Coordinates of C-alpha atoms and ligand atoms in Angstrom, one line a residue:
X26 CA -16.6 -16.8 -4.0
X27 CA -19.7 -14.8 -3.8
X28 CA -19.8 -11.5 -6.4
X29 CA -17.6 -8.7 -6.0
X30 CA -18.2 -5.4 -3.7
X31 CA -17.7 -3.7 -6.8
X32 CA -20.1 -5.1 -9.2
X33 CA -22.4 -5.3 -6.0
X34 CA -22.3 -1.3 -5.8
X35 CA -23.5 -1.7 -9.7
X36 CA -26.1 -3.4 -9.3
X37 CA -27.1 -1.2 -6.2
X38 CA -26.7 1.9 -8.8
X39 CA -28.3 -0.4 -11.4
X40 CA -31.9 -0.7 -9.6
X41 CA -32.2 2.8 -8.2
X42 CA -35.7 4.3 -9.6
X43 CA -34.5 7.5 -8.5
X44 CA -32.2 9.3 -6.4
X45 CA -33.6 10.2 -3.0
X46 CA -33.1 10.4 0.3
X47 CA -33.3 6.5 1.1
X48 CA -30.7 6.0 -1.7
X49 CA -28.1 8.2 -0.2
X50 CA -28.7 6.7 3.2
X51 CA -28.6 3.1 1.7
X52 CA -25.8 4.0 -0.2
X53 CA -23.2 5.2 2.9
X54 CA -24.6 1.8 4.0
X55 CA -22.7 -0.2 0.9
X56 CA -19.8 2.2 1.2
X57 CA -19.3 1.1 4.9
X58 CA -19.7 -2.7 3.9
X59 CA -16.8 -1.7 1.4
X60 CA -14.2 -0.6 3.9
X61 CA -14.9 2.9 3.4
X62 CA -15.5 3.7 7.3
X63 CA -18.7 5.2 8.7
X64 CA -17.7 8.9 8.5
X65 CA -15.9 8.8 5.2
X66 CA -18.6 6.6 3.8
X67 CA -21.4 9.4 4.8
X68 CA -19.0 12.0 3.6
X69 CA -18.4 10.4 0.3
X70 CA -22.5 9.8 -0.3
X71 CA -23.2 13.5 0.7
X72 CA -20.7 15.2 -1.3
X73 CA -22.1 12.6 -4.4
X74 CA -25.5 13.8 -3.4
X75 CA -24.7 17.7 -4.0
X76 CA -22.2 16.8 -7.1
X77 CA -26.0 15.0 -8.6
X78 CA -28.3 18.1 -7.4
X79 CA -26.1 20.2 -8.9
X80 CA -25.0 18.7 -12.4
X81 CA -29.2 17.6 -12.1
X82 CA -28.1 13.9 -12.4
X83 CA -30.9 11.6 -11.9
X84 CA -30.0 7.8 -13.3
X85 CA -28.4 5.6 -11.2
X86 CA -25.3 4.8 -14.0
X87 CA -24.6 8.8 -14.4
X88 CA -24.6 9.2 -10.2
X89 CA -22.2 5.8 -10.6
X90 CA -19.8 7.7 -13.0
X91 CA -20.0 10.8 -10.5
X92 CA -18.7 8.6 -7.8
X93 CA -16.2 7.2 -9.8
X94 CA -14.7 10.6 -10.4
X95 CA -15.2 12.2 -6.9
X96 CA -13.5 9.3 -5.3
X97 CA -10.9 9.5 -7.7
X98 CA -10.2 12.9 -6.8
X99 CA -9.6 11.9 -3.3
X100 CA -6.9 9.3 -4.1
X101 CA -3.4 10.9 -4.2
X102 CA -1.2 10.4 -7.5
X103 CA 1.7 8.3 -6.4
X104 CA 4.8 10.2 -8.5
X105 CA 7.1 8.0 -9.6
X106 CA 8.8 5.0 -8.2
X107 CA 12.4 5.9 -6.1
X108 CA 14.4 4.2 -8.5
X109 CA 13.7 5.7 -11.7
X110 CA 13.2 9.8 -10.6
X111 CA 16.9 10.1 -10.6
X112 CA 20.3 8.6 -10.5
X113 CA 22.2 8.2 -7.2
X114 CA 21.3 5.9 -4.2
X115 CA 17.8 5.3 -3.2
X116 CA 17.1 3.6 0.3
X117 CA 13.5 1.7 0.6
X118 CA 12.3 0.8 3.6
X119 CA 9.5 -1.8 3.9
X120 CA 7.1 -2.2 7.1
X121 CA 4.3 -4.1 8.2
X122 CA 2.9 -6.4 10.7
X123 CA 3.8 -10.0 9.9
X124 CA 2.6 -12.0 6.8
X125 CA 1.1 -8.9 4.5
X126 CA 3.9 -9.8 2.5
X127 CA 7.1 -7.9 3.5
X128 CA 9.7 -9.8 2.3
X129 CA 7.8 -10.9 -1.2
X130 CA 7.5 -7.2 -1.6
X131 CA 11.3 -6.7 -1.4
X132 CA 11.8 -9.3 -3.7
X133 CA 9.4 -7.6 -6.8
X134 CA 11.0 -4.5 -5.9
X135 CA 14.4 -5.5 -6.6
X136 CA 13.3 -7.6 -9.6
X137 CA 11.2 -4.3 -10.6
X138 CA 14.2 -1.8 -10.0
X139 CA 16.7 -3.7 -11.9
X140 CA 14.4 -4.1 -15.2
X141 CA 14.8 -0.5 -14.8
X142 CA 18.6 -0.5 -14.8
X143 CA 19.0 0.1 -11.0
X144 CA 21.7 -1.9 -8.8
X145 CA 19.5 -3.4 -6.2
X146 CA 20.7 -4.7 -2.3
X147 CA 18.5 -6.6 -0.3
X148 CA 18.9 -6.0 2.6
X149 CA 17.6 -8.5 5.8
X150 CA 16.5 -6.5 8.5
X151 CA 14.1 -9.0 9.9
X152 CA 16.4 -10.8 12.5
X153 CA 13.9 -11.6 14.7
X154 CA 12.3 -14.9 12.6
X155 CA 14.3 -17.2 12.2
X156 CA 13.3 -18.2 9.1
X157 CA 13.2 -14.6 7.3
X158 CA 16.7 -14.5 6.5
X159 CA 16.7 -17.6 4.7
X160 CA 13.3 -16.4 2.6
X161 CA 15.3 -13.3 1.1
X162 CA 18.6 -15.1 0.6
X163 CA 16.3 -17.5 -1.7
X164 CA 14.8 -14.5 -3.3
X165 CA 18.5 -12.8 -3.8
X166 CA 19.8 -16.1 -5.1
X167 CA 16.4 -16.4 -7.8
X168 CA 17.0 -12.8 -8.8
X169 CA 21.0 -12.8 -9.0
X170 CA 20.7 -10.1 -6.4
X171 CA 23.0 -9.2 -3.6
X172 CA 21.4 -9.9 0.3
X173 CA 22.8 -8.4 3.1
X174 CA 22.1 -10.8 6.0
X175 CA 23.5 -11.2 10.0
X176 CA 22.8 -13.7 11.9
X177 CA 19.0 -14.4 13.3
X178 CA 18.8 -12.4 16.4
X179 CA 21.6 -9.7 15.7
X180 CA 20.8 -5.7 15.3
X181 CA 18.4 -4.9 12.2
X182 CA 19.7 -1.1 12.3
X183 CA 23.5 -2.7 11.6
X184 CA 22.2 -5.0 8.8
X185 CA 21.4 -1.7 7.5
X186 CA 24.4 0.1 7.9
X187 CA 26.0 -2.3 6.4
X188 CA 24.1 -2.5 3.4
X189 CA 24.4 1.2 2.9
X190 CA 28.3 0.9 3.6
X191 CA 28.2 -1.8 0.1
X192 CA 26.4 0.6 -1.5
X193 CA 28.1 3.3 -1.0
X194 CA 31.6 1.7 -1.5
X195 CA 29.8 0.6 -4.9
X196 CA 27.4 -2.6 -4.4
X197 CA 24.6 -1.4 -5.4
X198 CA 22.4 2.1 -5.9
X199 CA 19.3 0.9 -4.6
X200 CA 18.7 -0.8 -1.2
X201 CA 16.0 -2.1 -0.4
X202 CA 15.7 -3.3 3.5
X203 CA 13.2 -5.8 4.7
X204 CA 11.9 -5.5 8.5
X205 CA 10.5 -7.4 11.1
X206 CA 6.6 -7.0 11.9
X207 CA 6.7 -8.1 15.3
X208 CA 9.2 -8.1 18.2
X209 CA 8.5 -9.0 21.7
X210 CA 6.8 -5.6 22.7
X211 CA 5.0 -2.9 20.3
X212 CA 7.2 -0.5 21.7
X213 CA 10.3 -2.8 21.0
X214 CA 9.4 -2.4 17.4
X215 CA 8.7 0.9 17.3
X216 CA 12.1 1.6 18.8
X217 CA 13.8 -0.6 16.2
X218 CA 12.6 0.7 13.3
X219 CA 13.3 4.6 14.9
X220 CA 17.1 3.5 15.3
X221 CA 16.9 2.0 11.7
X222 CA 15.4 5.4 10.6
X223 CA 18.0 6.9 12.0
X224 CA 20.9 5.2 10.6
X225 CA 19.6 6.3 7.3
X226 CA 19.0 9.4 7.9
X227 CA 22.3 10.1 9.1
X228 CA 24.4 7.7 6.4
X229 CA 22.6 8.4 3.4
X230 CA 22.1 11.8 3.6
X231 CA 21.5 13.0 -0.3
X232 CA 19.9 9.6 -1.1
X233 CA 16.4 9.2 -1.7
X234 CA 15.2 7.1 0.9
X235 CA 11.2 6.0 1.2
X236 CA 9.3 4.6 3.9
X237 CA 6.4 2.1 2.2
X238 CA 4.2 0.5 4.7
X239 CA 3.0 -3.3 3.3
X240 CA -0.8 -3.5 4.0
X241 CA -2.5 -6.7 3.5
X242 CA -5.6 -5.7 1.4
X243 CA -7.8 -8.3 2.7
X244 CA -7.6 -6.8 6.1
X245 CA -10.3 -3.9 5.6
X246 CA -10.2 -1.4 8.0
X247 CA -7.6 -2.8 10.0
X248 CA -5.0 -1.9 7.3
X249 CA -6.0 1.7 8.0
X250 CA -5.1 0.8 12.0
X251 CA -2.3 -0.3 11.2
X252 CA -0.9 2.5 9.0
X253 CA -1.7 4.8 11.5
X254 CA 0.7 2.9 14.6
X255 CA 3.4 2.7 12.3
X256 CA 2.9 6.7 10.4
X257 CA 3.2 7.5 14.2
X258 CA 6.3 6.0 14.9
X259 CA 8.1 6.6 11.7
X260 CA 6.0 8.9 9.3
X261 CA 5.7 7.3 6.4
X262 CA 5.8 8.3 2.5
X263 CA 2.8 5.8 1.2
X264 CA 1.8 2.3 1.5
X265 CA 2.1 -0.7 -0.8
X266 CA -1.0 -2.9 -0.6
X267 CA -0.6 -6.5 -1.5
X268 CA -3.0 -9.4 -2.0
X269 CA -5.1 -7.6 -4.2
X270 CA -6.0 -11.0 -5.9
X271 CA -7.2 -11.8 -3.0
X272 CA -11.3 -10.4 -2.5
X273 CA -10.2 -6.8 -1.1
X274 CA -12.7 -4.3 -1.2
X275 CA -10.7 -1.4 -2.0
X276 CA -12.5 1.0 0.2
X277 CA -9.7 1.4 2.8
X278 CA -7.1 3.3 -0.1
X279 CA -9.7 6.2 -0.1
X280 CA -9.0 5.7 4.1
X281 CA -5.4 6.0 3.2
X282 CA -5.8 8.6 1.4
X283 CA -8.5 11.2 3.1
X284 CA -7.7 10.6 6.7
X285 CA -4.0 9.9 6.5
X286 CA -2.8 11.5 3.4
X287 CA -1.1 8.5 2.2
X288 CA -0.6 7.5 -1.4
X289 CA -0.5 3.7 -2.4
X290 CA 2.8 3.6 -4.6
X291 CA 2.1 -0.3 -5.7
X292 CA -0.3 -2.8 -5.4
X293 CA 0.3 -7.0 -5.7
X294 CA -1.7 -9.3 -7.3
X295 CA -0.2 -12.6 -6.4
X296 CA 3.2 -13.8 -5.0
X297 CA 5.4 -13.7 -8.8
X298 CA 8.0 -11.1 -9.0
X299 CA 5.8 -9.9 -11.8
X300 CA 2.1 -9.2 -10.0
X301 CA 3.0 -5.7 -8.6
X302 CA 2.0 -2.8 -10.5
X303 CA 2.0 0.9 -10.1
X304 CA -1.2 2.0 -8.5
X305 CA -3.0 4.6 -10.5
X306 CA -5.9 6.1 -8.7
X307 CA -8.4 6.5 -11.9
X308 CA -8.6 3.1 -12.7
X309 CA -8.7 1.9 -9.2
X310 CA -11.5 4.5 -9.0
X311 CA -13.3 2.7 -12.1
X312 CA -12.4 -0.4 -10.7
X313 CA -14.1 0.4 -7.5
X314 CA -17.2 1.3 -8.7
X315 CA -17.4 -1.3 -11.4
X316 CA -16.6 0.7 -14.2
X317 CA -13.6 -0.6 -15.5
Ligands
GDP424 N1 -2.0 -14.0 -3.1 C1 -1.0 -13.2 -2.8 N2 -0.1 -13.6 -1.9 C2 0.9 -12.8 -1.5 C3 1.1 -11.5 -2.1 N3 2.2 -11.0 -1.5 C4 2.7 -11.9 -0.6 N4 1.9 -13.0 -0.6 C5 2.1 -14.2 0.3 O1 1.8 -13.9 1.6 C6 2.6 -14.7 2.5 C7 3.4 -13.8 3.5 O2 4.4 -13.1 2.7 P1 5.7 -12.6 3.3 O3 6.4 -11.8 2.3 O4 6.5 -13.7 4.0 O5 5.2 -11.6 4.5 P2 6.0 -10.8 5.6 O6 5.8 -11.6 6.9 O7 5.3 -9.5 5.7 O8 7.4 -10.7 5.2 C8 3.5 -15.5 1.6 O9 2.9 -16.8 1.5 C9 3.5 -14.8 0.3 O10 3.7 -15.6 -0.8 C10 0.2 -11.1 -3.1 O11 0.2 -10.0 -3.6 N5 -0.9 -12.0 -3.4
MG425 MG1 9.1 -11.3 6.1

């Protein structure tokens, strides 16, 4: 593997005799090669451009620190996770096209909820693979934690309900439900995961329920695609991004965050139940620009 975008965008900083014109240009450039987008990119090097006439930064490592800070201030604060803001039930839905990492992202949630004391249900709304069932019961049995399955094929929206039903009647206080990324039409998707909406909506009513769209981070700009089709169908409360060990740029989370208005709650650095951490927008804003 080739260097890093970030330490890339250093060494672009690093070389700079001086902060003109070309610089700015060259620099919404690198910022498009790092997922950023072509508007945000030019947004992001012009508002860095008044932030340096203004604070009368000339070196390349003090406009690098500027960056770091203004993009930082784009990135919304994720609050805390469901499980821990208060006692009661808290529903999690998880979404995503196929293979961003759904179902491995249900798994570190319940591992992650439970070191925090929480009751968790899996519950396995993908019915349309065949195999997806099986893949959380594995997870449920490695982690000691309950699955709600039917069989492959059956209604994802009743897996639900019935998941909510064992919770309520005492099972558990935090469900977490699993969902399929593809069906035979978009719109048969989209219509799924509305009636599944629904049946939270109306069952769980004083819960907290999330909606966390999975986005592979390796996908670049497409994750920002994608978050779109689905915030349209069912709005969404942020995104977890996994695969972050993976060669992501990281542009696309200031995407997430300018043009949608979503928060990343967690991001995944590898398949263990351990590698998914709380996302906190500074030091992915360090990270970013090869500071940290
Ligand atoms: N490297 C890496 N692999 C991951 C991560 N999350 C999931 N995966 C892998 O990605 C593949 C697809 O994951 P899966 O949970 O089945 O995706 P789903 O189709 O969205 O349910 C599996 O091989 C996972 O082990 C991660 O954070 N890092
Ligand atoms: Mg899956």
């Amino acid at each position: 593997m080739g260097i890093t975008f970030s330490e890339r965008l250093k060494q672009f900083f690093r070389i700079q005799p001086s902060l003109s014109d070309e610089f700015f240009e060259e620099l919404t450039d690198l910022l498009v090669e790092g997922d950023f987008g072509p508007a945000g990119a030019y947004q992001a090097a012009e508002k860095l451009r008044g932030v340096c006439k203004k604070e009368k930064i000339t070196q390349g490592d003090e406009a690098r620190l500027a960056l770091s800070r203004l993009l930082e201030g784009v990135l919304i604060p994720p609050g805390s996770p469901p499980w821990s803001a208060a006692q009661g039930l808290a529903v999690i839905l998880l979404l995503g096209v196929n293979g961003v990492g759904k179902t491995t992202t249900a798994a570190k949630l319940a591992y992650h909820g439970r070191l925090d004391n929480r009751k968790p249900l899996l519950a396995a709304g993908d019915t349309f693979r065949a195999a997806a069932v099986e893949q959380l019961k594995i997870h449920g049995s490695r982690l000691g934690v309950r699955v709600v399955a039917h069989k492959h094929g059956g209604d994802p929206a009743a897996v639900v309900y019935d998941a909510l039903d064992a919770a309520l009647s005492g099972g558990g206080d935090l469900i977490i439900a699993d969902t399929a990324g593809r069906m035979h039409t978009r719109s048969a998707l989209v219509e799924e995961l509305k009636k599944i909406d629904r049946v939270v909506e109306a069952k769980a009513q004083g819960a907290r329920y999330i909606k966390w769209l999975v986005l592979d981070a390796t996908t670049g700009r497409n994750a920002l695609a994608q978050a779109r089709t689905f915030n349209d169908a069912v709005p969404l409360d942020g995104v977890i991004l996994t695969k972050c060990d993976s060669g992501a740029k990281g542009g696309v989370v200031f995407s997430l965050a300018a043009e949608l208005g979503l928060p990343v709650a967690f991001t995944c650095d590898g398949e263990g139940y351990e590698h998914m951490k709380p996302f906190d927008p500074r030091s992915h804003a360090l990270t970013f620009s090869g500071l940290a």
